[in-house]
Short mmCIF file of C-alpha atoms in Angstrom, two decimals:
data_model
loop_
_atom_site.label_atom_id
_atom_site.label_comp_id
_atom_site.label_asym_id
_atom_site.label_seq_id
_atom_site.Cartn_x
_atom_site.Cartn_y
_atom_site.Cartn_z
CA MET A 1 20.64 -28.86 -4.81
CA GLU A 2 23.47 -29.11 -7.28
CA THR A 3 22.94 -28.89 -11.16
CA GLY A 4 26.36 -29.58 -12.99
CA ASN A 5 28.73 -27.23 -11.23
CA LEU A 6 26.06 -24.84 -9.86
CA THR A 7 24.39 -25.10 -6.34
CA ILE A 8 20.94 -24.18 -6.71
CA ILE A 9 19.38 -22.39 -3.61
CA ASN A 10 16.09 -23.63 -2.23
CA ASP A 11 15.97 -21.18 0.66
CA PHE A 12 16.94 -17.55 1.41
CA VAL A 13 18.12 -15.82 4.54
CA LEU A 14 16.34 -12.50 5.39
CA GLY A 15 17.76 -9.91 7.64
CA LEU A 16 18.90 -6.25 8.09
CA SER A 17 22.45 -5.43 8.67
CA GLY A 18 23.37 -4.38 12.28
CA SER A 19 24.27 -5.82 15.65
CA ALA A 20 21.68 -8.03 17.64
CA GLU A 21 20.72 -4.94 19.71
CA GLN A 22 20.12 -2.73 16.69
CA GLN A 23 18.06 -5.62 15.21
CA HIS A 24 16.04 -6.08 18.34
CA PHE A 25 15.43 -2.40 18.68
CA LEU A 26 14.14 -2.36 15.15
CA ALA A 27 11.94 -5.34 15.86
CA VAL A 28 10.35 -3.44 18.84
CA LEU A 29 9.92 -0.11 16.88
CA PHE A 30 8.34 -1.89 14.03
CA LEU A 31 6.01 -3.97 16.22
CA CYS A 32 4.70 -0.67 17.80
CA MET A 33 4.27 0.94 14.31
CA TYR A 34 2.52 -2.27 13.14
CA LEU A 35 0.03 -2.30 16.02
CA ILE A 36 -0.61 1.48 15.50
CA THR A 37 -1.36 0.62 11.83
CA ILE A 38 -3.55 -2.35 12.61
CA SER A 39 -5.52 -0.27 15.38
CA GLY A 40 -5.96 2.87 13.25
CA ASN A 41 -7.10 1.12 10.17
CA MET A 42 -9.42 -1.28 12.06
CA LEU A 43 -10.97 1.64 13.74
CA ILE A 44 -11.72 3.10 10.42
CA ILE A 45 -13.38 -0.20 9.34
CA LEU A 46 -15.58 -0.15 12.63
CA VAL A 47 -16.50 3.34 12.41
CA VAL A 48 -17.64 3.18 8.73
CA GLY A 49 -19.64 0.02 9.59
CA PHE A 50 -21.26 1.58 12.77
CA ASP A 51 -22.68 4.58 11.23
CA PHE A 52 -24.98 4.22 8.30
CA HIS A 53 -24.53 8.02 7.58
CA LEU A 54 -20.92 6.90 6.37
CA HIS A 55 -22.21 4.35 4.10
CA LEU A 56 -21.17 6.37 1.10
CA PRO A 57 -18.81 5.88 -1.70
CA MET A 58 -15.82 7.99 -0.09
CA TYR A 59 -16.00 5.88 3.23
CA PHE A 60 -16.62 2.60 1.32
CA PHE A 61 -13.26 3.24 -0.55
CA LEU A 62 -11.61 4.40 2.66
CA SER A 63 -12.49 1.23 4.44
CA ASN A 64 -11.26 -0.82 1.59
CA LEU A 65 -8.07 1.17 1.80
CA ALA A 66 -7.79 0.55 5.48
CA PHE A 67 -8.38 -3.22 4.94
CA VAL A 68 -5.73 -3.40 2.36
CA ASP A 69 -3.20 -1.46 4.64
CA ILE A 70 -3.85 -4.19 7.14
CA CYS A 71 -3.00 -6.85 4.86
CA PHE A 72 -0.14 -4.71 3.23
CA THR A 73 1.79 -4.51 6.48
CA SER A 74 0.82 -7.83 7.55
CA THR A 75 2.52 -9.48 4.63
CA THR A 76 6.01 -8.15 5.70
CA ILE A 77 6.22 -6.85 9.19
CA PRO A 78 5.27 -9.96 11.30
CA GLN A 79 7.51 -12.20 9.47
CA MET A 80 10.49 -9.84 10.07
CA ILE A 81 9.60 -9.72 13.82
CA VAL A 82 9.48 -13.39 14.10
CA ASN A 83 12.76 -13.74 12.43
CA ILE A 84 14.55 -11.41 14.69
CA VAL A 85 12.93 -12.76 17.96
CA THR A 86 13.55 -16.45 16.99
CA ASP A 87 16.82 -15.88 15.33
CA THR A 88 15.64 -17.93 12.31
CA GLN A 89 15.89 -15.78 9.44
CA THR A 90 15.45 -18.47 6.84
CA ILE A 91 12.46 -18.40 4.46
CA SER A 92 11.81 -21.12 1.78
CA PHE A 93 11.79 -20.44 -1.91
CA ILE A 94 8.06 -21.02 -2.12
CA GLY A 95 7.45 -19.03 0.87
CA CYS A 96 9.51 -16.16 -0.54
CA LEU A 97 7.44 -16.25 -3.75
CA SER A 98 4.36 -16.19 -1.75
CA GLN A 99 5.29 -13.25 0.11
CA LEU A 100 6.32 -11.56 -3.01
CA PHE A 101 2.85 -12.33 -4.78
CA PHE A 102 0.98 -10.88 -1.91
CA PHE A 103 3.14 -7.82 -1.44
CA ILE A 104 2.96 -6.82 -5.05
CA SER A 105 -0.89 -7.49 -4.81
CA PHE A 106 -1.48 -5.14 -1.94
CA VAL A 107 0.93 -2.53 -3.08
CA ASN A 108 -0.75 -2.14 -6.29
CA ILE A 109 -4.38 -2.25 -4.98
CA ASP A 110 -3.25 0.54 -2.38
CA SER A 111 -2.04 2.79 -5.23
CA LEU A 112 -5.19 2.10 -7.48
CA LEU A 113 -7.46 2.96 -4.27
CA LEU A 114 -5.60 6.17 -4.01
CA CYS A 115 -6.46 6.91 -7.52
CA VAL A 116 -10.07 5.80 -6.95
CA ILE A 117 -10.37 8.10 -4.08
CA ALA A 118 -8.97 11.04 -6.13
CA TYR A 119 -11.74 10.24 -8.69
CA ASP A 120 -14.43 10.18 -6.17
CA ARG A 121 -13.36 13.52 -4.91
CA TYR A 122 -13.39 14.97 -8.42
CA VAL A 123 -16.86 13.73 -9.28
CA ALA A 124 -18.05 15.04 -5.64
CA ILE A 125 -16.51 18.52 -6.21
CA CYS A 126 -16.65 18.93 -9.97
CA ARG A 127 -19.92 17.22 -10.80
CA PRO A 128 -22.00 17.26 -7.64
CA LEU A 129 -25.28 16.96 -9.25
CA HIS A 130 -24.36 13.72 -11.04
CA TYR A 131 -22.61 12.27 -8.02
CA THR A 132 -25.21 9.80 -6.81
CA SER A 133 -25.89 8.62 -10.33
CA ILE A 134 -22.10 8.00 -11.17
CA MET A 135 -20.86 6.83 -7.79
CA ASN A 136 -23.72 4.35 -7.03
CA LEU A 137 -23.13 1.30 -4.96
CA HIS A 138 -23.16 -1.06 -7.80
CA PHE A 139 -20.40 0.77 -9.71
CA CYS A 140 -18.30 1.07 -6.62
CA VAL A 141 -18.47 -2.64 -5.79
CA GLN A 142 -17.60 -3.67 -9.54
CA LEU A 143 -14.69 -0.91 -9.47
CA VAL A 144 -13.24 -2.27 -6.26
CA ALA A 145 -13.65 -6.10 -7.36
CA GLY A 146 -12.12 -5.06 -10.77
CA LEU A 147 -9.14 -3.71 -8.86
CA TRP A 148 -8.50 -6.86 -7.07
CA ILE A 149 -8.59 -9.02 -10.02
CA VAL A 150 -6.17 -7.01 -12.01
CA THR A 151 -3.64 -6.50 -9.34
CA TYR A 152 -3.64 -10.36 -8.74
CA PHE A 153 -2.81 -11.10 -12.23
CA HIS A 154 -0.21 -8.47 -12.40
CA ALA A 155 1.33 -9.99 -8.98
CA LEU A 156 1.05 -13.42 -10.52
CA LEU A 157 3.09 -12.47 -13.59
CA HIS A 158 5.89 -11.00 -11.62
CA THR A 159 5.70 -14.10 -9.45
CA LEU A 160 5.81 -16.74 -12.14
CA LEU A 161 8.74 -14.71 -13.96
CA MET A 162 10.61 -14.91 -10.74
CA ALA A 163 9.97 -18.67 -10.09
CA HIS A 164 11.78 -19.37 -13.42
CA LEU A 165 15.00 -17.80 -12.33
CA TYR A 166 17.74 -19.82 -10.70
CA PHE A 167 19.54 -18.50 -7.67
CA CYS A 168 22.83 -19.96 -7.19
CA ALA A 169 25.38 -17.16 -5.84
CA SER A 170 24.51 -16.09 -2.30
CA ASN A 171 21.31 -16.84 -0.60
CA ILE A 172 21.28 -13.86 1.72
CA ILE A 173 18.69 -11.12 1.11
CA HIS A 174 19.71 -7.75 2.58
CA HIS A 175 16.09 -6.76 3.11
CA PHE A 176 13.35 -7.44 5.64
CA PHE A 177 11.15 -9.35 3.01
CA CYS A 178 11.34 -10.83 -0.44
CA ASP A 179 11.11 -7.96 -2.93
CA LEU A 180 11.93 -7.87 -6.69
CA ASN A 181 15.13 -6.05 -6.72
CA PRO A 182 16.91 -7.93 -3.98
CA LEU A 183 15.90 -11.11 -5.47
CA LEU A 184 16.96 -10.16 -9.07
CA LYS A 185 20.38 -9.21 -7.50
CA LEU A 186 20.96 -12.59 -6.26
CA SER A 187 19.85 -14.44 -9.58
CA CYS A 188 22.39 -16.01 -11.87
CA SER A 189 19.86 -16.37 -14.60
CA ASP A 190 19.10 -13.85 -17.45
CA ILE A 191 16.86 -11.22 -15.81
CA SER A 192 16.27 -9.10 -18.83
CA LEU A 193 12.70 -10.14 -19.24
CA ASN A 194 12.09 -9.58 -15.48
CA VAL A 195 13.57 -5.93 -15.73
CA MET A 196 11.49 -5.30 -18.98
CA VAL A 197 8.34 -6.45 -17.34
CA ILE A 198 8.99 -4.28 -14.29
CA PHE A 199 9.57 -1.16 -16.31
CA ILE A 200 6.85 -1.71 -18.92
CA VAL A 201 3.98 -3.31 -16.87
CA GLY A 202 5.00 -2.14 -13.44
CA GLY A 203 5.38 1.31 -14.99
CA LEU A 204 1.93 1.26 -16.41
CA PHE A 205 0.51 0.33 -12.99
CA ALA A 206 2.43 3.02 -11.39
CA LEU A 207 2.14 5.79 -13.83
CA THR A 208 -1.49 5.36 -14.74
CA PRO A 209 -2.98 5.89 -11.39
CA LEU A 210 -0.54 8.65 -10.59
CA ILE A 211 -1.44 10.63 -13.82
CA CYS A 212 -5.26 9.95 -13.14
CA ILE A 213 -4.66 11.55 -9.71
CA LEU A 214 -2.94 14.51 -10.98
CA ILE A 215 -5.54 15.22 -13.56
CA SER A 216 -8.45 14.58 -11.05
CA TYR A 217 -6.75 17.11 -8.71
CA GLY A 218 -5.97 19.54 -11.60
CA LEU A 219 -9.72 19.74 -12.25
CA ILE A 220 -10.45 19.70 -8.65
CA PHE A 221 -8.19 22.91 -8.06
CA SER A 222 -9.52 24.82 -10.96
CA THR A 223 -13.15 24.29 -9.44
CA ILE A 224 -12.00 25.26 -5.91
CA LEU A 225 -10.60 28.50 -7.25
CA LYS A 226 -13.96 29.50 -8.46
CA ILE A 227 -15.57 29.16 -4.87
CA THR A 228 -16.15 32.61 -3.45
CA SER A 229 -16.06 31.41 0.03
CA THR A 230 -12.55 31.65 1.56
CA GLN A 231 -13.27 29.24 4.32
CA GLY A 232 -14.42 26.79 1.81
CA LYS A 233 -11.45 27.23 -0.29
CA GLN A 234 -9.07 26.65 2.74
CA LYS A 235 -10.96 23.48 3.78
CA ALA A 236 -10.91 22.02 0.22
CA PHE A 237 -7.19 22.86 -0.27
CA SER A 238 -6.37 21.23 3.20
CA THR A 239 -7.98 17.97 2.32
CA CYS A 240 -6.35 17.78 -1.04
CA GLY A 241 -3.02 18.74 0.40
CA CYS A 242 -3.13 15.88 2.89
CA HIS A 243 -4.07 13.39 0.13
CA LEU A 244 -1.30 14.71 -2.27
CA SER A 245 1.30 14.35 0.57
CA VAL A 246 0.57 10.73 1.03
CA VAL A 247 0.54 10.28 -2.83
CA VAL A 248 3.95 11.99 -3.14
CA LEU A 249 5.32 9.81 -0.40
CA PHE A 250 3.92 6.58 -1.46
CA TYR A 251 4.58 6.90 -5.25
CA GLY A 252 7.95 8.72 -4.77
CA THR A 253 9.55 6.20 -2.66
CA ALA A 254 8.00 3.17 -4.44
CA SER A 255 9.23 4.44 -7.71
CA ALA A 256 12.75 5.05 -6.46
CA VAL A 257 12.74 1.39 -5.33
CA TYR A 258 11.38 -0.42 -8.37
CA PHE A 259 12.50 1.97 -11.23
CA THR A 260 16.00 1.96 -10.19
CA PRO A 261 18.09 -0.56 -12.24
CA SER A 262 19.06 -3.69 -10.34
CA SER A 263 22.85 -3.02 -11.05
CA SER A 264 22.48 0.21 -9.03
CA PHE A 265 20.62 -1.48 -6.09
CA ILE A 266 21.88 -0.44 -2.78
CA PRO A 267 20.47 -2.52 0.11
CA GLU A 268 20.60 0.27 2.85
CA SER A 269 18.81 2.95 0.64
CA ASP A 270 16.17 0.58 -0.80
CA THR A 271 15.44 -0.71 2.71
CA LEU A 272 14.90 2.83 3.99
CA LEU A 273 12.70 3.57 1.13
CA ALA A 274 10.73 0.39 1.44
CA ILE A 275 10.10 1.06 5.25
CA MET A 276 8.54 4.56 4.16
CA TYR A 277 5.96 3.00 1.84
CA THR A 278 5.35 -0.35 3.60
CA VAL A 279 5.28 0.89 7.19
CA VAL A 280 5.05 4.71 7.50
CA THR A 281 2.40 5.37 4.75
CA PRO A 282 -0.15 2.75 5.95
CA LYS A 283 0.42 4.13 9.66
CA VAL A 284 -0.39 7.58 8.77
CA ASN A 285 -3.26 6.82 6.32
CA PRO A 286 -5.87 6.65 9.02
CA PHE A 287 -5.06 9.91 10.53
CA ILE A 288 -4.78 11.83 7.15
CA TYR A 289 -7.75 10.33 5.29
CA SER A 290 -10.23 9.53 8.10
CA LEU A 291 -9.25 10.41 11.62
CA ARG A 292 -8.94 14.15 10.72
CA ASN A 293 -12.57 14.02 8.97
CA ASN A 294 -15.42 15.67 10.97
CA ASP A 295 -17.81 13.00 10.07
CA MET A 296 -15.63 10.36 11.56
CA LYS A 297 -14.94 12.43 14.65
CA ARG A 298 -18.54 12.65 15.36
CA THR A 299 -19.12 8.86 14.79
CA LEU A 300 -16.22 8.09 17.20
CA GLN A 301 -17.73 10.19 19.74
CA LYS A 302 -21.06 8.55 19.42
CA MET A 303 -19.35 5.23 19.63
CA PHE A 304 -17.49 5.79 22.86
CA CYS A 305 -20.42 7.72 24.36
CA LYS A 306 -22.63 4.80 23.68
CA GLU A 307 -20.12 2.52 25.38
CA LEU A 308 -19.71 4.68 28.49
CA TYR A 309 -23.41 4.90 28.94
CA PHE A 310 -23.90 1.19 28.88
#
């Protein structure tokens, strides 16, 4: 569509740089990682639902995290695989905004659930006598519902701001999905408001959970140091270390992507960082948070033994 001397873009071309063989290799690699992510996270949901002994706040949050990780990766990876296989990498402007909306929603609910899990561990370790009264089912359901509502409004804000921009230069997005920085780089409109919202509102959504996680674990560590049992200390530190490693991986790569000025946007490095928190982190979450958990292992053994018995 043309407006004056400008040609307004109504669709975009998604794709990664490289030869056809390299792209097909990436498609197979991403498909394998996607299937592992779906299988691992679905297994968590099934295990938690199977054993009523796991109907506890921590496992309620973990099952929600597993569901979000499934949605998170399903927003981007299947579309990329289809684009490579069918060699039709075009996505409409509406489709691009829809993908952006759901991606921002799921990435934010993922980070907030990491914060909630840290708070749950803080209450369990530092205030064990008040755990059942604080982390009751009604509170947990309200908390998760509130997180979904807040993240949807946050995603809607970014999506509406992006919808008001004009794109009249190139329509090639050097990325495997529609993300903020690649789209802002293509816009020929004034993007100062978008950038300000990313740094202020996006920074609030990114830093607040991270600060809460650090405070929670600071209090947890101070409590753990008072434990007299060496075995108890090692077990607690091991669990916290796994959680914090995922937190650092997720927040480190996401912050590097979204809080780098669009003028400094480098497609290759941005894509690599995006792969880390959109593909790798959801894949390792089941193994770190749940599949290494003794209660989860016992439930898995009971499930498989029951199937073999019948």
